[in-house]
Amino acid sequence: MNALALLKTVFPFSFVEKKDVAALVINVLIYLVVGIVAGVLIGVLAKIPIVGVIVGIVGGLVDLYVLAGIVISCLDYFKILK
């Protein structure tokens, strides 16, 4: 399995065909909404003392996934990834 095939399985929404800038903006906004909703849920769960550390780590991973998804989506739009 090559690297691009792995990226397409991990970030499937980033490789949706984007014909214009509006489609790219919508794609980025969807990633941001997912990140915000996950952040709010993680913020609420982080107040529980025992699971707070684990939820904090998961929150960091979700934020990293959202950032990577936005970058990959932009790279795919500008035809840098083939």
GROMACS .gro file of C-alpha atoms in nm:
model
   82
    1MET     CA    1   0.000   0.000   0.000
    2ASN     CA    2   0.153   0.331  -0.100
    3ALA     CA    3   0.137   0.652   0.101
    4LEU     CA    4  -0.137   0.817  -0.103
    5ALA     CA    5  -0.364   0.513  -0.071
    6LEU     CA    6  -0.312   0.522   0.305
    7LEU     CA    7  -0.398   0.893   0.313
    8LYS     CA    8  -0.715   0.825   0.116
    9THR     CA    9  -0.827   0.564   0.368
   10VAL     CA   10  -0.747   0.774   0.675
   11PHE     CA   11  -0.874   1.106   0.533
   12PRO     CA   12  -1.148   1.007   0.285
   13PHE     CA   13  -1.332   1.340   0.306
   14SER     CA   14  -1.022   1.536   0.202
   15PHE     CA   15  -1.016   1.371  -0.139
   16VAL     CA   16  -1.373   1.457  -0.238
   17GLU     CA   17  -1.364   1.628  -0.579
   18LYS     CA   18  -1.351   2.005  -0.537
   19LYS     CA   19  -1.426   2.198  -0.856
   20ASP     CA   20  -1.407   2.552  -0.716
   21VAL     CA   21  -1.302   2.752  -0.413
   22ALA     CA   22  -1.649   2.732  -0.260
   23ALA     CA   23  -1.624   2.354  -0.240
   24LEU     CA   24  -1.284   2.386  -0.070
   25VAL     CA   25  -1.422   2.637   0.182
   26ILE     CA   26  -1.717   2.408   0.259
   27ASN     CA   27  -1.478   2.117   0.306
   28VAL     CA   28  -1.262   2.319   0.547
   29LEU     CA   29  -1.569   2.445   0.735
   30ILE     CA   30  -1.694   2.090   0.784
   31TYR     CA   31  -1.357   1.994   0.933
   32LEU     CA   32  -1.371   2.299   1.161
   33VAL     CA   33  -1.725   2.219   1.278
   34VAL     CA   34  -1.621   1.862   1.357
   35GLY     CA   35  -1.324   1.996   1.552
   36ILE     CA   36  -1.537   2.245   1.746
   37VAL     CA   37  -1.804   1.988   1.835
   38ALA     CA   38  -1.541   1.736   1.943
   39GLY     CA   39  -1.365   2.008   2.143
   40VAL     CA   40  -1.683   2.098   2.330
   41LEU     CA   41  -1.756   1.733   2.410
   42ILE     CA   42  -1.399   1.674   2.519
   43GLY     CA   43  -1.408   1.992   2.728
   44VAL     CA   44  -1.713   1.865   2.913
   45LEU     CA   45  -1.566   1.519   2.963
   46ALA     CA   46  -1.230   1.661   3.075
   47LYS     CA   47  -1.391   1.791   3.393
   48ILE     CA   48  -1.427   1.434   3.517
   49PRO     CA   49  -1.114   1.385   3.729
   50ILE     CA   50  -1.018   1.029   3.642
   51VAL     CA   51  -1.070   1.040   3.266
   52GLY     CA   52  -0.957   1.401   3.222
   53VAL     CA   53  -0.601   1.314   3.120
   54ILE     CA   54  -0.709   1.049   2.870
   55VAL     CA   55  -0.974   1.277   2.723
   56GLY     CA   56  -0.714   1.553   2.695
   57ILE     CA   57  -0.487   1.326   2.492
   58VAL     CA   58  -0.778   1.222   2.269
   59GLY     CA   59  -0.864   1.591   2.222
   60GLY     CA   60  -0.513   1.662   2.103
   61LEU     CA   61  -0.532   1.376   1.855
   62VAL     CA   62  -0.869   1.498   1.723
   63ASP     CA   63  -0.726   1.848   1.676
   64LEU     CA   64  -0.427   1.703   1.492
   65TYR     CA   65  -0.659   1.498   1.268
   66VAL     CA   66  -0.866   1.807   1.184
   67LEU     CA   67  -0.555   2.012   1.103
   68ALA     CA   68  -0.408   1.736   0.887
   69GLY     CA   69  -0.741   1.693   0.708
   70ILE     CA   70  -0.756   2.063   0.624
   71VAL     CA   71  -0.398   2.065   0.497
   72ILE     CA   72  -0.451   1.753   0.286
   73SER     CA   73  -0.774   1.897   0.146
   74CYS     CA   74  -0.594   2.215   0.040
   75LEU     CA   75  -0.306   2.017  -0.111
   76ASP     CA   76  -0.554   1.806  -0.306
   77TYR     CA   77  -0.738   2.117  -0.429
   78PHE     CA   78  -0.416   2.276  -0.556
   79LYS     CA   79  -0.327   1.944  -0.726
   80ILE     CA   80  -0.007   1.898  -0.527
   81LEU     CA   81  -0.113   1.547  -0.427
   82LYS     CA   82  -0.160   1.317  -0.727
   0.00000   0.00000   0.00000
